[in-house]
Structures are given as C-alpha cells and as structure tokens.
C-alpha atoms as one frame of an Amber mdcrd trajectory, in Angstrom:
protein
  81.892  39.952  21.162  85.288  38.354  20.763  88.621  39.677  21.962  90.000
  41.718  19.081  93.304  43.025  20.386  95.986  42.849  17.729  93.659  42.473
  14.747  94.193  44.610  11.681  92.526  47.968  12.100  92.932  48.003  15.861
  95.303  50.030  18.004  96.259  49.481  21.645  97.606  51.768  24.327  98.115
  50.937  27.998  95.783  47.927  27.944  92.966  49.608  26.000  92.308  48.539
  22.437  90.217  50.447  19.926  89.029  48.020  17.308  86.221  47.646  14.814
  83.696  46.766  17.526  84.578  49.500  20.014  86.894  49.524  22.998  88.371
  46.488  24.751  89.990  46.597  28.170  92.747  44.113  28.958  91.206  42.950
  32.201  88.134  41.072  33.348  85.390  42.740  35.347  84.081  40.875  38.370
  80.339  40.110  38.428  79.801  42.931  40.946  81.885  45.395  38.913  79.984
  44.485  35.737  76.609  45.044  37.459  77.844  48.364  38.846  78.977  49.503
  35.375  75.619  48.502  33.883  73.862  50.485  36.632  76.002  53.566  35.868
  75.027  53.424  32.195  71.374  52.960  33.104  71.475  55.882  35.570  72.431
  58.206  32.699  69.622  56.961  30.440  67.095  59.581  31.567  69.344  62.336
  30.183  69.547  60.608  26.813  72.533  59.152  24.995  73.701  60.013  21.501
  76.912  58.004  21.099  76.590  54.225  21.178  79.922  53.140  22.682  80.767
  49.476  23.362  83.372  48.482  25.947  84.272  44.814  26.270  86.436  43.160
  28.897  88.822  40.255  28.346  86.067  37.729  29.179  83.774  39.146  26.488
  81.383  40.977  28.804  80.178  44.101  27.001  78.742  47.342  28.329  77.157
  49.575  25.677  75.834  53.097  25.994  72.380  53.080  24.380  72.909  55.930
  21.916  71.712  56.100  18.333  75.068  57.165  16.805  76.880  53.868  16.243
  80.600  54.283  16.876  81.573  50.724  15.954  83.157  50.725  12.540  83.237
  54.518  12.258  87.017  54.987  12.571  87.959  53.178   9.310  85.390  55.334
   7.520  86.842  58.523   9.030  90.362  57.385   8.100  89.273  57.313   4.463
  88.545  61.038   4.838  91.827  61.901   6.553  91.376  61.149  10.250  94.878
  60.075  11.369  95.481  56.455  12.318  98.137  57.682  14.739  98.240  60.905
  16.756 101.523  60.227  18.551 102.696  63.285  20.444  99.824  65.473  19.221
  97.433  67.570  21.260  93.761  67.081  20.403  90.682  69.186  21.150  87.258
  67.594  20.615  84.573  70.301  20.516  81.083  68.905  21.034  82.622  65.723
  22.427  79.353  64.196  23.596  80.123  60.952  25.497  83.786  61.199  24.501
  84.236  58.548  21.811  86.472  60.637  19.525  88.407  62.097  22.470  89.079
  58.653  23.931  89.882  57.238  20.476  92.435  60.026  20.004  94.114  59.109
  23.293  94.292  55.406  22.326  95.772  56.504  18.975  98.681  58.124  20.823
  97.740  61.740  21.524  99.785  63.199  24.384  97.059  65.670  25.417  93.315
  65.392  24.806  90.542  67.740  25.895  86.857  67.215  25.194  84.361  70.070
  25.441  80.594  69.980  25.360  78.092  72.578  26.482  75.725  69.875  27.756
  76.622  68.786  31.324  74.945  65.385  30.920  77.209  64.562  27.961  80.282
  65.480  29.985  78.985  63.213  32.779  78.687  60.403  30.220  82.212  61.072
  28.894  83.617  60.945  32.431  81.748  57.680  33.022  83.122  56.095  29.822
  86.642  57.273  30.701  86.243  55.652  34.138  84.919  52.431  32.581  88.068
  52.249  30.463  90.132  52.643  33.636  91.815  55.867  32.497  93.001  58.473
  34.995  91.593  62.013  34.777  94.934  63.183  33.407  94.619  60.985  30.290
  91.633  62.807  28.772  90.195  66.008  30.216  86.459  66.609  29.821  84.745
  69.863  30.714  81.561  71.794  30.125  82.421  74.606  27.711  81.197  76.275
  24.559  83.322  76.446  21.408  82.139  80.023  20.911  84.268  80.985  23.904
  87.505  80.079  22.108  89.866  82.898  21.229  93.429  83.224  19.890  94.481
  83.490  23.565  93.009  80.041  24.326  95.220  76.964  24.518  96.311  75.833
  21.046  95.934  72.258  19.771  97.523  70.341  16.912  94.341  68.554  15.860
  90.788  69.834  16.437  87.669  67.701  16.015  84.211  69.265  15.808  81.892
  66.538  14.539  78.207  67.310  14.753  78.675  70.947  15.750  78.681  73.303
  12.779  75.126  72.643  11.575  73.755  73.656  15.010  75.328  77.103  14.923
  73.734  80.419  14.088  77.093  81.782  12.874  79.251  78.837  11.777  81.891
  81.003  10.087  82.597  82.871  13.338  82.978  79.532  15.122  85.269  78.094
  12.423  87.472  81.235  12.501  87.807  80.875  16.279  88.680  77.190  15.952
  91.251  77.974  13.266  92.886  80.541  15.553  93.740  77.821  18.091  94.585
  75.032  15.614  98.276  74.350  14.927  97.838  71.716  12.198  94.476  70.199
  11.294  90.822  70.888  11.993
C-alpha cells in the first residue's frame, strides 16, 4: 500500500492520515515493533473481529485487523449520506463502536472529544489496541464498555452521535433512539 497522505479524499491530524485505504501513521515501525503489532492483532483473533481496519506506516508496512466489515473506502460512501467531512470542535459519541474505526475517524476529522461505547469487552480491547497502534494517547479517544440503553437525559451530551450496526439488534429500538436523541445536540 502506498503512502497516501495529502491525496484527495484524505484528512490528516497530528501525523495520522485517514485515506481511502485506511489509516496511515507518519512514522516507520521498526522490525520488532511491526512483529509486536502483528502479534497483538493475532492475540485478539480468538475473540473475533468485525471491523477490518488497515494501518500503514511510512515505509508501507501494513497491519490489518482480520474483520469482515471492510472499512477501506467506506467514508466517501458515508459522506454521500451526510457524514461530515470535518468535525472540527465537535463532540462525538460512537455507540456500538466495535474496534473503533468510526470513533478514530471522527478524531482524525477534527472532533475535540470522542467517546466510543460497546457492550462487548473484546471489541473495546480491540479499539484500545487500534488506538495504541495509531500512537494516540488515551485522552484523544475514550473507549469504554457500556450499553446505549443506559443513556438518559442526564448523561453527557454530544454534538454528533453515531450508532452504526446497533438498531437492528434491539428489542425496543424506539426507546433506544429516544434516549440517544435526548443526549444529541445536533446530529444522530
């Protein structure tokens, strides 16, 4: 995979580029670091992956989570349906964040605060791993095990709320959507 920083359709923040082929970090992993990252991805395999997230270093070495949901090329498609190209200064909540692709993409697109929730601990472990692979501090994107059903009007409010792949799993989707709306300042 070639270096794609600066190409049309890509956005960069603090040395991390989100482009058509996934994430690119503006540094080169050593051979030992690359092997260690591959081992971390492999260690999570027994829990199962859903999101297929590619991270490439400056030398073109790529680590990919072996999920079935391809994230490469998905952002331009979502933009056609209203997903913002820029989230500068916005707060973002990603409910059902899985391995964190949309949370991390929101941060690269300029969000000032991003939180990702998933009720599955192994997905949160994967999201934390991907965040670490990108070299982001814990303060950049917060991931935690939580259930969207626990949201209430007293919960923290967010400007932009993502809940991809959640609603069709719910017994009472309208209750969930009302709760999400109660904490959404702008768009859900």
